[in-house]
Coordinates of C-alpha atoms in Angstrom, one line a residue:
Chain A
M214 CA 37.4 128.0 125.8
I215 CA 36.1 129.0 129.1
G216 CA 33.0 126.6 128.3
L217 CA 35.1 123.9 127.3
I218 CA 37.2 124.2 130.3
T219 CA 34.2 124.2 132.4
K220 CA 32.8 121.2 130.5
R221 CA 36.0 119.2 131.3
A222 CA 36.3 120.2 134.8
G223 CA 32.9 118.9 135.6
M224 CA 33.7 115.6 133.8
A225 CA 36.4 115.7 136.2
A226 CA 34.2 115.8 139.1
V227 CA 31.9 113.4 137.8
T228 CA 34.9 110.9 137.7
L229 CA 36.1 111.5 141.0
F230 CA 32.8 111.0 142.2
G231 CA 32.6 107.8 140.4
V232 CA 35.8 106.6 141.9
A233 CA 34.2 107.4 145.1
V234 CA 31.4 105.2 144.7
V235 CA 33.8 102.4 143.6
V236 CA 36.2 102.9 146.7
F237 CA 33.1 102.8 149.2
G238 CA 31.6 99.8 147.2
L239 CA 34.7 97.8 147.2
L240 CA 35.4 98.4 150.7
R241 CA 31.7 97.3 151.9
V242 CA 32.1 94.0 150.0
A243 CA 35.2 93.4 151.7
P244 CA 35.1 90.6 154.3
G245 CA 35.8 91.5 158.0
D246 CA 33.9 93.9 160.1
P247 CA 35.7 97.2 160.6
I248 CA 34.7 98.0 164.1
A249 CA 35.4 94.7 165.2
M250 CA 39.2 95.4 163.9
M251 CA 38.8 99.0 165.8
I252 CA 37.9 97.5 169.0
G253 CA 39.6 95.7 171.6
P254 CA 38.9 92.1 172.2
G255 CA 37.5 93.1 175.7
A256 CA 34.8 95.1 174.0
T257 CA 30.9 94.2 174.8
A258 CA 27.9 93.8 172.3
D259 CA 26.8 97.1 173.8
D260 CA 30.2 99.0 173.3
I261 CA 30.4 97.4 169.7
L262 CA 26.5 98.7 168.8
R263 CA 27.3 102.3 170.2
L264 CA 30.5 102.5 168.3
R265 CA 28.6 101.3 164.9
A266 CA 26.1 104.3 165.4
S267 CA 28.7 106.8 165.9
Y268 CA 30.0 105.7 162.5
G269 CA 26.8 105.4 161.3
L270 CA 26.9 102.1 160.5
D271 CA 23.4 101.3 161.6
Q272 CA 22.1 103.1 159.0
P273 CA 20.9 102.1 155.4
L274 CA 24.0 101.8 152.9
I275 CA 22.9 105.1 150.8
N276 CA 23.0 107.1 154.0
Q277 CA 26.2 105.6 154.9
F278 CA 27.7 106.6 151.6
W279 CA 26.8 110.4 152.4
I280 CA 28.1 110.2 155.8
W281 CA 31.3 108.6 154.5
L282 CA 31.7 111.1 151.7
G283 CA 31.1 113.9 154.2
S284 CA 33.7 113.2 156.4
L285 CA 36.1 112.6 153.4
L286 CA 35.2 116.2 152.1
Q287 CA 36.1 117.6 155.5
G288 CA 39.5 116.0 155.6
D289 CA 38.5 113.2 157.6
F290 CA 39.9 109.9 156.2
G291 CA 40.3 107.9 159.2
T292 CA 42.9 106.4 161.6
S293 CA 44.9 103.8 160.0
I294 CA 44.5 100.1 161.8
S295 CA 47.9 99.0 161.4
R296 CA 49.7 102.4 162.4
R297 CA 47.4 104.1 164.5
I298 CA 47.8 107.5 163.1
D299 CA 45.5 110.0 161.1
V300 CA 45.3 108.6 157.5
G301 CA 45.4 112.3 156.2
Q302 CA 48.6 112.7 158.0
L303 CA 50.2 109.2 156.8
L304 CA 49.4 110.5 153.0
L305 CA 51.2 113.8 153.6
E306 CA 54.3 112.4 155.0
R307 CA 54.6 109.7 152.4
L308 CA 53.6 111.9 149.4
P309 CA 56.7 113.9 148.8
A310 CA 59.0 111.1 148.8
T311 CA 56.6 109.7 145.5
I312 CA 56.6 112.9 144.3
E313 CA 60.2 113.4 143.9
L314 CA 60.2 109.6 142.5
A315 CA 57.8 110.2 139.9
L316 CA 59.0 113.7 138.4
M317 CA 62.7 112.4 138.3
A318 CA 61.4 109.5 136.4
L319 CA 59.4 111.8 134.2
L320 CA 62.5 114.1 133.5
V321 CA 64.4 111.0 132.6
S322 CA 62.1 109.5 130.5
M323 CA 61.4 112.7 128.7
V324 CA 65.4 113.4 128.1
L325 CA 65.9 109.9 127.1
G326 CA 62.7 109.4 124.8
G327 CA 63.5 112.8 123.3
F328 CA 67.2 112.0 122.8
I329 CA 66.3 108.7 121.3
A330 CA 63.7 110.2 118.7
I331 CA 66.1 113.0 117.8
I332 CA 69.0 110.5 116.9
G333 CA 66.6 108.2 115.1
T334 CA 65.2 111.2 113.0
L335 CA 68.9 112.3 112.1
W336 CA 69.8 108.9 111.1
R337 CA 66.7 108.1 109.5
R338 CA 68.4 106.7 106.5
H339 CA 71.3 105.0 108.2
W340 CA 71.7 101.2 109.0
A341 CA 71.8 102.2 112.6
S342 CA 68.3 103.6 113.0
G343 CA 67.0 100.0 112.5
A344 CA 68.8 99.0 115.9
I345 CA 67.7 101.9 117.7
D346 CA 64.4 101.0 116.5
G347 CA 65.0 97.6 118.2
V348 CA 66.6 99.0 121.4
N349 CA 63.3 101.1 121.7
G350 CA 60.9 98.3 121.0
V351 CA 62.5 96.6 123.8
L352 CA 62.2 99.7 125.9
L353 CA 58.5 100.2 125.8
A354 CA 57.8 96.3 125.7
I355 CA 58.9 95.2 129.2
P356 CA 56.9 96.9 132.0
E357 CA 58.3 98.3 134.9
F358 CA 58.3 95.4 137.3
V359 CA 60.4 93.6 135.1
W360 CA 62.5 96.3 134.6
A361 CA 63.0 96.8 138.5
L362 CA 63.8 93.2 138.8
A363 CA 66.3 93.1 135.9
L364 CA 68.0 96.3 137.5
V365 CA 68.3 94.4 141.1
L366 CA 70.0 91.8 139.3
A367 CA 72.2 93.7 137.0
L368 CA 73.3 96.8 139.3
G369 CA 72.4 95.4 142.8
V370 CA 74.1 91.8 142.7
A371 CA 76.1 91.1 139.5
F372 CA 77.7 94.6 139.5
P373 CA 77.0 95.8 142.8
V374 CA 77.3 99.8 142.0
L375 CA 73.9 101.1 143.6
P376 CA 72.4 100.1 146.8
L377 CA 69.5 98.3 146.5
S378 CA 66.8 99.5 149.1
G379 CA 65.6 102.4 150.8
R380 CA 66.0 106.2 150.3
I381 CA 68.7 107.3 151.8
N382 CA 71.8 105.8 153.8
P383 CA 70.5 105.6 157.5
S384 CA 74.0 106.5 158.9
L385 CA 73.9 109.8 157.4
T386 CA 72.6 112.4 160.0
T387 CA 69.0 113.9 158.0
D388 CA 66.7 116.3 160.0
F389 CA 64.9 117.4 156.8
R390 CA 62.3 119.8 157.3
T391 CA 60.2 118.9 154.6
G392 CA 59.8 115.2 152.6
F393 CA 61.2 116.4 149.7
S394 CA 64.6 115.3 150.6
L395 CA 66.1 115.8 147.1
L396 CA 65.4 119.3 146.6
E397 CA 65.7 120.2 150.2
S398 CA 69.3 119.0 150.2
L399 CA 70.1 120.8 146.9
L400 CA 68.8 123.8 148.3
I401 CA 70.5 123.7 151.4
F402 CA 73.9 122.9 149.5
R403 CA 74.3 119.6 151.1
F404 CA 75.3 117.7 148.2
D405 CA 76.7 114.9 149.9
L406 CA 73.1 113.9 151.0
A407 CA 71.6 114.5 147.4
A408 CA 74.5 112.5 145.9
D409 CA 73.3 109.7 148.4
L410 CA 69.5 110.4 147.3
A411 CA 70.2 110.1 143.9
R412 CA 72.2 107.1 144.0
H413 CA 69.2 105.6 146.2
M414 CA 66.6 106.8 143.5
T415 CA 68.9 105.4 140.4
M416 CA 67.3 102.2 140.0
P417 CA 63.6 102.8 140.9
V418 CA 63.7 105.9 138.5
L419 CA 65.2 104.2 135.7
A420 CA 62.4 101.4 136.0
L421 CA 59.9 103.8 135.7
A422 CA 61.1 105.8 133.3
L423 CA 62.4 103.1 130.6
P424 CA 59.4 102.2 129.4
L425 CA 58.1 105.8 129.2
A426 CA 60.7 106.7 127.2
G427 CA 60.3 104.0 125.0
I428 CA 56.9 105.4 124.1
I429 CA 58.0 108.9 124.0
A430 CA 60.4 108.0 121.7
R431 CA 58.2 106.6 119.1
V432 CA 55.6 109.0 119.2
L433 CA 58.2 111.7 119.1
R434 CA 60.1 110.2 116.0
E435 CA 57.3 109.5 114.4
A436 CA 55.9 113.3 114.8
L437 CA 59.4 114.3 113.5
S438 CA 59.7 112.2 110.4
E439 CA 56.3 113.7 109.6
A440 CA 57.3 117.1 110.1
M441 CA 60.7 116.8 108.5
M442 CA 58.9 116.2 105.1
Q443 CA 56.9 119.6 105.5
D444 CA 57.4 122.3 103.0
Y445 CA 58.6 124.4 105.6
V446 CA 61.5 122.2 106.5
T447 CA 62.4 122.0 102.6
L448 CA 62.4 125.6 102.5
A449 CA 64.7 126.1 105.9
R450 CA 67.1 123.0 104.6
V451 CA 67.5 125.0 101.3
K452 CA 68.3 128.1 103.4
G453 CA 71.3 125.9 104.2
M454 CA 70.2 125.1 107.6
S455 CA 72.2 121.5 108.8
E456 CA 69.9 118.8 109.6
L457 CA 70.4 118.9 113.4
R458 CA 69.0 122.2 113.7
L459 CA 66.2 121.3 111.2
I460 CA 65.5 118.5 113.7
L461 CA 65.8 121.1 116.8
F462 CA 64.6 124.0 116.0
E463 CA 62.1 123.4 112.7
A464 CA 60.3 119.8 113.0
M465 CA 60.3 119.9 116.7
R466 CA 58.1 123.1 117.1
N467 CA 55.4 120.9 115.2
A468 CA 56.0 117.5 116.9
I469 CA 56.2 118.2 120.4
G470 CA 52.6 119.2 121.0
P471 CA 50.9 116.0 120.5
T472 CA 53.8 114.1 122.5
L473 CA 53.7 116.1 125.5
A474 CA 50.1 115.3 125.5
L475 CA 50.5 112.0 125.4
T476 CA 53.3 112.3 127.8
G477 CA 50.9 113.5 130.4
V478 CA 48.1 110.9 130.1
Q479 CA 51.0 108.5 130.3
F480 CA 52.5 110.0 133.3
T481 CA 49.5 108.4 135.3
F482 CA 50.5 105.1 134.3
L483 CA 53.9 106.0 135.5
I484 CA 52.7 107.0 138.6
G485 CA 50.5 103.7 138.9
G486 CA 53.8 101.8 138.4
T487 CA 55.3 103.5 141.2
V488 CA 53.4 101.0 143.8
I489 CA 54.9 97.9 142.8
V490 CA 58.6 99.5 142.2
E491 CA 58.6 101.4 145.6
K492 CA 58.1 98.1 147.0
I493 CA 60.5 96.3 145.3
F494 CA 63.2 99.0 146.3
S495 CA 61.7 99.2 150.0
Y496 CA 61.4 103.3 149.0
P497 CA 59.4 105.0 151.8
G498 CA 56.8 106.5 149.6
L499 CA 53.0 105.9 149.0
G500 CA 52.9 102.9 146.9
N501 CA 55.2 101.1 149.3
M502 CA 52.9 102.0 152.2
A503 CA 49.6 100.9 150.0
I504 CA 51.0 97.2 149.4
D505 CA 51.6 96.8 153.1
A506 CA 48.0 98.6 153.8
V507 CA 46.3 96.0 151.4
V508 CA 48.6 93.0 152.8
N509 CA 47.5 94.3 156.6
R510 CA 43.9 94.9 155.8
D511 CA 44.2 98.5 156.7
F512 CA 40.9 99.3 155.2
P513 CA 40.8 103.2 156.2
L514 CA 44.6 103.7 154.7
I515 CA 43.7 101.6 151.5
Q516 CA 40.7 104.0 151.1
G517 CA 42.6 106.9 151.8
L518 CA 45.4 106.0 149.2
V519 CA 43.3 104.9 146.5
L520 CA 41.3 108.2 146.7
M521 CA 44.6 110.3 146.7
F522 CA 45.9 108.3 143.6
G523 CA 42.7 108.9 142.1
V524 CA 42.7 112.6 142.6
I525 CA 46.7 112.9 141.4
F526 CA 45.4 110.8 138.3
I527 CA 42.3 112.9 137.3
L528 CA 44.2 116.4 138.1
I529 CA 47.1 115.5 135.6
N530 CA 44.3 114.6 132.9
L531 CA 42.7 117.4 133.5
L532 CA 46.1 119.6 133.3
V533 CA 46.9 118.0 130.5
D534 CA 43.2 118.8 128.6
F535 CA 43.5 122.3 129.5
A536 CA 47.2 122.4 128.1
V537 CA 46.1 120.8 124.9
V538 CA 43.4 123.5 124.9
A539 CA 45.6 126.5 125.5
F540 CA 48.5 125.3 123.0
N541 CA 45.6 124.6 120.2
P542 CA 44.7 127.6 118.5
R543 CA 41.8 125.1 116.6
L544 CA 40.4 124.3 119.7
R545 CA 40.5 127.6 121.5
H546 CA 37.3 129.3 120.4
G547 CA 35.6 125.8 120.5
Chain B
M12 CA 23.0 88.0 96.9
V13 CA 24.5 91.6 97.2
D14 CA 25.5 91.4 100.9
V15 CA 27.5 88.2 99.9
T16 CA 29.7 90.4 97.6
I17 CA 29.8 93.2 100.4
T18 CA 30.9 90.9 103.3
A19 CA 33.3 89.0 100.5
A20 CA 34.9 92.2 99.7
S21 CA 35.7 93.3 103.4
H22 CA 38.0 90.1 104.2
Q23 CA 38.5 88.3 100.6
N24 CA 41.6 86.2 100.5
W25 CA 42.0 85.4 104.1
K26 CA 44.2 82.3 103.1
P27 CA 47.2 84.1 101.6
I28 CA 47.0 86.5 104.8
V29 CA 47.0 83.4 107.3
A30 CA 50.2 82.0 105.5
A31 CA 51.8 85.2 105.5
A32 CA 51.1 85.1 108.8
F33 CA 52.9 82.4 110.0
S34 CA 56.0 83.2 107.7
D35 CA 56.2 86.3 109.5
P36 CA 59.4 86.4 111.4
K37 CA 58.0 88.0 114.6
V38 CA 55.3 85.6 114.7
A39 CA 57.9 82.7 114.2
V40 CA 60.0 83.5 116.9
G41 CA 57.4 85.0 119.3
G42 CA 55.2 82.3 118.7
G43 CA 57.5 79.8 118.9
F44 CA 58.6 80.4 122.0
I45 CA 55.0 80.6 123.3
L46 CA 54.5 77.5 122.2
L47 CA 57.6 76.2 123.7
L48 CA 56.1 77.4 127.2
I49 CA 52.7 75.8 126.4
I50 CA 54.3 72.5 125.9
L51 CA 56.5 73.0 128.9
A52 CA 53.2 73.9 131.1
L53 CA 51.2 70.9 129.5
G54 CA 54.0 68.3 130.1
A55 CA 55.3 69.4 133.2
D56 CA 55.2 66.4 135.1
L57 CA 56.8 64.6 132.4
I58 CA 59.2 67.0 131.7
A59 CA 60.4 68.5 134.8
P60 CA 63.2 66.3 136.0
H61 CA 62.7 66.6 140.2
D62 CA 59.6 66.7 141.9
P63 CA 59.4 70.6 142.5
L64 CA 58.1 70.7 145.8
A65 CA 60.5 67.9 147.0
Q66 CA 63.2 69.5 149.6
D67 CA 66.4 68.1 150.4
L68 CA 68.6 70.3 152.7
M69 CA 71.6 68.2 151.9
L70 CA 71.3 69.6 148.3
G71 CA 70.5 73.3 149.5
S72 CA 71.6 76.3 147.2
L73 CA 73.3 74.2 144.6
P74 CA 74.7 76.6 141.9
P75 CA 73.6 75.9 138.1
V76 CA 75.6 73.9 135.7
G77 CA 79.0 75.5 134.7
M78 CA 79.8 76.7 138.1
A79 CA 81.8 75.2 141.2
G80 CA 80.0 72.7 143.9
T81 CA 77.2 71.5 141.2
E82 CA 75.4 68.4 141.7
P83 CA 74.4 66.0 138.7
G84 CA 71.0 66.1 137.7
Y85 CA 70.3 69.8 139.0
W86 CA 70.6 71.6 135.8
L87 CA 70.0 75.3 137.0
G88 CA 70.7 74.3 140.8
T89 CA 68.8 74.6 143.9
D90 CA 66.9 76.9 146.3
D91 CA 67.7 77.1 149.8
L92 CA 65.3 74.5 150.8
G93 CA 67.0 72.0 148.5
R94 CA 64.1 72.1 145.4
D95 CA 65.2 72.1 141.8
V96 CA 64.8 75.6 140.5
L97 CA 64.4 74.0 136.8
S98 CA 61.5 72.1 137.9
R99 CA 60.1 74.5 139.9
F100 CA 60.2 77.1 136.6
I101 CA 58.7 74.4 134.6
H102 CA 55.5 74.1 137.1
G103 CA 55.4 77.7 137.2
T104 CA 54.7 77.8 133.9
R105 CA 51.4 76.4 134.5
I106 CA 50.0 79.0 136.4
A107 CA 51.7 81.4 134.4
L108 CA 50.1 80.4 131.1
T109 CA 46.5 79.4 132.7
V110 CA 45.9 82.7 134.4
A111 CA 47.1 84.6 131.2
F112 CA 44.9 82.7 128.5
V113 CA 41.9 82.8 130.8
A114 CA 42.0 86.0 132.3
A115 CA 42.7 87.6 128.8
T116 CA 39.9 86.1 127.1
I117 CA 37.4 87.3 129.6
A118 CA 39.0 90.5 129.5
A119 CA 39.1 90.4 125.4
T120 CA 35.2 89.5 125.6
V121 CA 33.8 91.8 127.7
G122 CA 35.6 94.8 126.5
T123 CA 34.9 93.9 123.1
V124 CA 31.2 93.4 123.7
V125 CA 30.9 96.5 125.7
G126 CA 33.4 98.5 123.2
L127 CA 31.2 97.2 120.1
L128 CA 27.9 98.5 121.7
A129 CA 29.2 101.8 123.0
G130 CA 30.9 102.7 119.8
Y131 CA 28.0 101.3 117.4
F132 CA 24.8 102.5 119.2
G133 CA 26.3 105.7 121.0
G134 CA 23.6 107.7 123.2
W135 CA 23.6 106.8 126.6
I136 CA 25.2 103.5 126.6
D137 CA 28.2 105.1 125.3
V138 CA 27.9 108.0 127.9
V139 CA 27.8 105.2 130.6
V140 CA 30.8 103.3 129.0
S141 CA 32.9 106.0 128.5
R142 CA 32.5 107.5 132.2
L143 CA 33.5 103.5 133.3
I144 CA 36.1 103.4 131.5
E145 CA 37.4 107.0 132.8
I146 CA 36.8 106.0 136.3
W147 CA 38.9 102.8 136.1
M148 CA 41.6 104.8 134.5
A149 CA 41.8 106.9 137.7
F150 CA 42.9 103.9 139.7
P151 CA 46.4 102.4 139.9
A152 CA 46.5 99.0 137.8
V153 CA 48.6 97.0 140.0
L154 CA 47.0 98.7 143.2
L155 CA 43.8 97.9 142.1
S156 CA 44.6 94.2 141.4
I157 CA 46.0 93.8 144.5
L158 CA 43.1 94.9 146.4
I159 CA 40.6 92.9 144.4
V160 CA 42.7 90.0 145.4
A161 CA 43.1 90.8 148.9
I162 CA 38.9 91.3 149.1
L163 CA 37.9 87.8 147.1
G164 CA 40.8 86.1 148.9
S165 CA 44.0 84.8 147.6
G166 CA 43.6 81.8 144.6
M167 CA 43.8 81.4 140.8
H168 CA 40.2 82.3 140.5
S169 CA 40.8 85.9 142.3
V170 CA 43.8 86.4 140.3
I171 CA 42.1 86.1 137.1
I172 CA 39.1 87.9 138.2
A173 CA 41.2 90.8 139.3
I174 CA 43.0 90.9 136.0
A175 CA 39.7 90.7 133.9
I176 CA 38.3 93.4 135.9
I177 CA 41.1 95.8 135.7
D178 CA 42.0 95.3 132.0
W179 CA 38.5 94.9 130.0
T180 CA 38.9 99.0 129.5
R181 CA 42.2 98.3 127.3
F182 CA 39.7 96.5 124.9
A183 CA 36.9 98.8 125.3
R184 CA 38.8 101.6 124.7
V185 CA 40.4 100.7 121.4
V186 CA 37.4 98.6 120.1
R187 CA 34.8 101.8 120.8
A188 CA 36.9 103.9 118.8
E189 CA 37.3 101.2 116.1
T190 CA 33.4 100.7 115.8
M191 CA 32.9 104.4 115.7
A192 CA 35.2 104.2 112.6
Q193 CA 33.7 101.3 111.0
R194 CA 29.9 102.8 111.3
Q195 CA 30.9 105.3 109.0
A196 CA 32.3 102.9 106.5
D197 CA 30.6 102.4 103.3
Y198 CA 29.8 98.6 103.7
V199 CA 28.0 99.5 106.9
T200 CA 25.9 102.3 105.3
A201 CA 25.3 99.8 102.4
S202 CA 24.2 97.1 105.0
T203 CA 22.0 99.6 106.3
V204 CA 20.4 100.6 103.5
L205 CA 19.8 97.1 102.5
G206 CA 17.7 96.6 105.6
F207 CA 20.1 94.9 107.8
S208 CA 19.2 94.4 111.5
R209 CA 21.3 96.7 113.7
L210 CA 22.7 93.8 115.9
G211 CA 23.1 91.7 112.7
I212 CA 25.6 94.3 110.8
L213 CA 27.1 94.6 114.4
A214 CA 28.0 91.1 114.6
G215 CA 27.8 90.1 111.2
E216 CA 30.0 93.0 109.5
I217 CA 31.6 95.3 112.3
L218 CA 32.8 92.4 114.6
P219 CA 35.0 90.6 111.8
N220 CA 36.7 94.1 110.8
V221 CA 37.4 94.7 114.6
L222 CA 38.8 91.3 115.6
W223 CA 42.0 92.3 114.0
V224 CA 42.6 94.8 116.5
V225 CA 41.1 92.7 119.2
L226 CA 43.5 89.9 118.5
G227 CA 46.6 92.2 118.5
L228 CA 45.4 93.6 121.9
F229 CA 44.9 90.2 123.2
T230 CA 48.5 89.1 122.5
L231 CA 49.7 92.1 124.4
E232 CA 47.4 91.3 127.0
L233 CA 48.7 87.6 127.6
G234 CA 51.9 89.1 128.5
L235 CA 50.8 91.9 130.5
A236 CA 48.6 88.9 132.5
V237 CA 51.6 87.2 132.9
V238 CA 53.4 89.9 134.8
I239 CA 50.6 90.8 136.6
E240 CA 50.2 87.4 138.1
A241 CA 53.7 87.5 138.7
I242 CA 53.6 90.7 140.6
L243 CA 50.3 89.3 142.8
S244 CA 52.6 86.3 143.5
F245 CA 55.7 88.4 144.1
V246 CA 53.3 90.4 147.0
G247 CA 52.3 86.9 148.1
L248 CA 48.8 87.3 147.2
S249 CA 48.2 84.7 144.0
V250 CA 48.0 80.9 144.6
S251 CA 49.1 79.4 147.8
S252 CA 52.6 79.0 148.5
D253 CA 52.8 75.1 147.9
T254 CA 52.1 75.8 144.1
P255 CA 55.5 77.0 142.4
T256 CA 54.9 80.4 140.6
W257 CA 57.7 82.4 138.8
G258 CA 56.4 85.8 141.1
G259 CA 57.0 83.6 144.0
M260 CA 60.1 82.5 143.0
I261 CA 61.2 85.9 142.5
A262 CA 60.2 86.9 145.7
Q263 CA 61.6 84.0 147.3
G264 CA 65.0 84.6 145.2
R265 CA 65.1 88.2 146.2
G266 CA 65.6 87.3 149.7
I267 CA 68.5 84.9 149.0
I268 CA 69.7 87.1 146.2
Y269 CA 73.6 86.9 147.6
Q270 CA 73.4 83.3 148.1
A271 CA 71.7 82.1 145.7
W272 CA 71.2 84.7 142.8
W273 CA 69.9 81.9 140.0
V274 CA 66.5 81.3 142.2
F275 CA 65.9 84.7 141.0
A276 CA 67.5 85.1 137.6
L277 CA 65.9 82.3 135.8
P278 CA 62.1 83.0 136.3
L279 CA 63.1 86.8 135.8
A280 CA 64.6 85.6 132.6
G281 CA 61.5 83.8 131.7
L282 CA 59.2 86.6 132.6
L283 CA 61.7 89.0 130.3
A284 CA 61.2 86.6 127.3
T285 CA 57.7 85.8 127.7
V286 CA 56.9 89.3 127.8
L287 CA 59.0 90.0 124.4
A288 CA 57.8 86.6 123.0
F289 CA 53.9 88.1 123.1
N290 CA 54.8 91.4 122.1
Q291 CA 56.8 90.4 119.0
L292 CA 53.9 88.1 118.1
G293 CA 51.5 90.8 118.7
A294 CA 53.0 92.9 116.6
G295 CA 53.9 90.4 113.8
L296 CA 50.3 89.4 113.8
R297 CA 49.0 92.9 113.7
R298 CA 51.3 93.8 110.7
S299 CA 50.2 90.8 108.5
L300 CA 46.6 89.9 109.6
D301 CA 44.9 93.2 109.8
P302 CA 43.4 94.4 106.8
V303 CA 44.0 98.2 107.1
M304 CA 47.8 97.7 107.1
Q305 CA 47.7 95.2 104.3
R306 CA 46.5 98.3 102.1

């Protein structure tokens, strides 16, 4: 088991290195001299040369890469060109908002997906199960971008019940100490703030959660249906257990493992989806900032953001791998 | 002579299978809608009732037919500049479908070739391909596509290249796994024993059996490519703002959503229907064409 974990962690490190190489490569082929962007128009040729040397840009490409990687490893992500703030600081400011959004969406998708799967299994011989499958097919076919726009039209304009943009009503006095506004407002019993935050989060959370809910429902439903045909379930049924209890307490035990493993991997796609969804709802997280950074050609900020997403994705995949190994006895001695 | 029987056994009777595919309701509905879009795209100049770029501020923000204050001939209303929404939508199908078909074809070709090589030869090729796929998966797809277009400069070529770059792994992953499974199959062992060249087996025996899977993925990819193009033009990075695109219309409509929601609603409905149509088409094709599911 230790061997397997070491191997996976090693592979994750290789992937992370590869991500760094790709980011470095992408930003080197990007048009525009980064020094020219940093320096004012009054700079002399000598100033530019000195600044180039101080960033190591006069060295061969391979040396530049090591210098760049070295400063990244020391936590130095450079300064944002458009915002004139340290990139590392900007990332840490925005990260909590995205984490709250992504985790809420994950929670909603698991509850909704689990509910659809359980109802579908319970009614598997009923005509309604066909309708449930149809709804589920639509849920997973439509990407988060399209869900987000449809929600804007439905709940923001046609039936204007939810705010269209932002994270909290600007008129509310907020002096949060952390970026985890929703969690914090609950912890300090400011339920008025929590309710407003939740209202602002509802549409982006739904847009992110609906496709994943469809995937979870499909996989869990298949796993549950298969488990329901196992002998141990039949035995419990003969003992007089109700169908719902059979699904929840017997079949679920075998079905939940593979579903959770898949959910973990799909969660990275959900986080990727926050980029465009945050933009649509002007939600002040990493993704919204990422699109602005690209449009403004703020390359230090872009590289920090892409690397941050890369680290998050690789860590989630690694955690899923560990969880699969830890919960599967057959792999434990591999 | 022997190889003919083996090959024939793996995809015999394709005619009834194709016939079955066309009578599948999912293929009929999904494919029918896509066919309609293709006709709109090809005949946009003839079908569109107005010039999609013609502005007339006297006719600004006209609502669609059935609401108060409409103007005859402007069936689905106009935007704030007085441009006909229906005509802009029809012309927008051109960009959407061109980008989708070209980008998906490139992604499918690259991904399939890479996946076949990695799955069949294994060894260092497989190690390199698997690593690459894993690195690709560590990037948020939307952010990467936006970044690539920003680097290449906006325009249809950049959008196509960006979609192909981010989505070849979808094909490579599945084809690699499928090829590994096929490699163990009896017909491949038989061909190897008969002394066929490895590339010959790959192209002549494995590829035709993997192609069904690729076709299903390709159909899904078409829908995804339409969405990514819409995202890129929504962000303002796709083709120039003169050319009408669904994403561009959505972004414009978002700004005037309280005055003229129809500018937003029509391209959104088109996007929704297109994604669902490609999805149904893909599901139907997979159900009726895949020889594995036939069994």
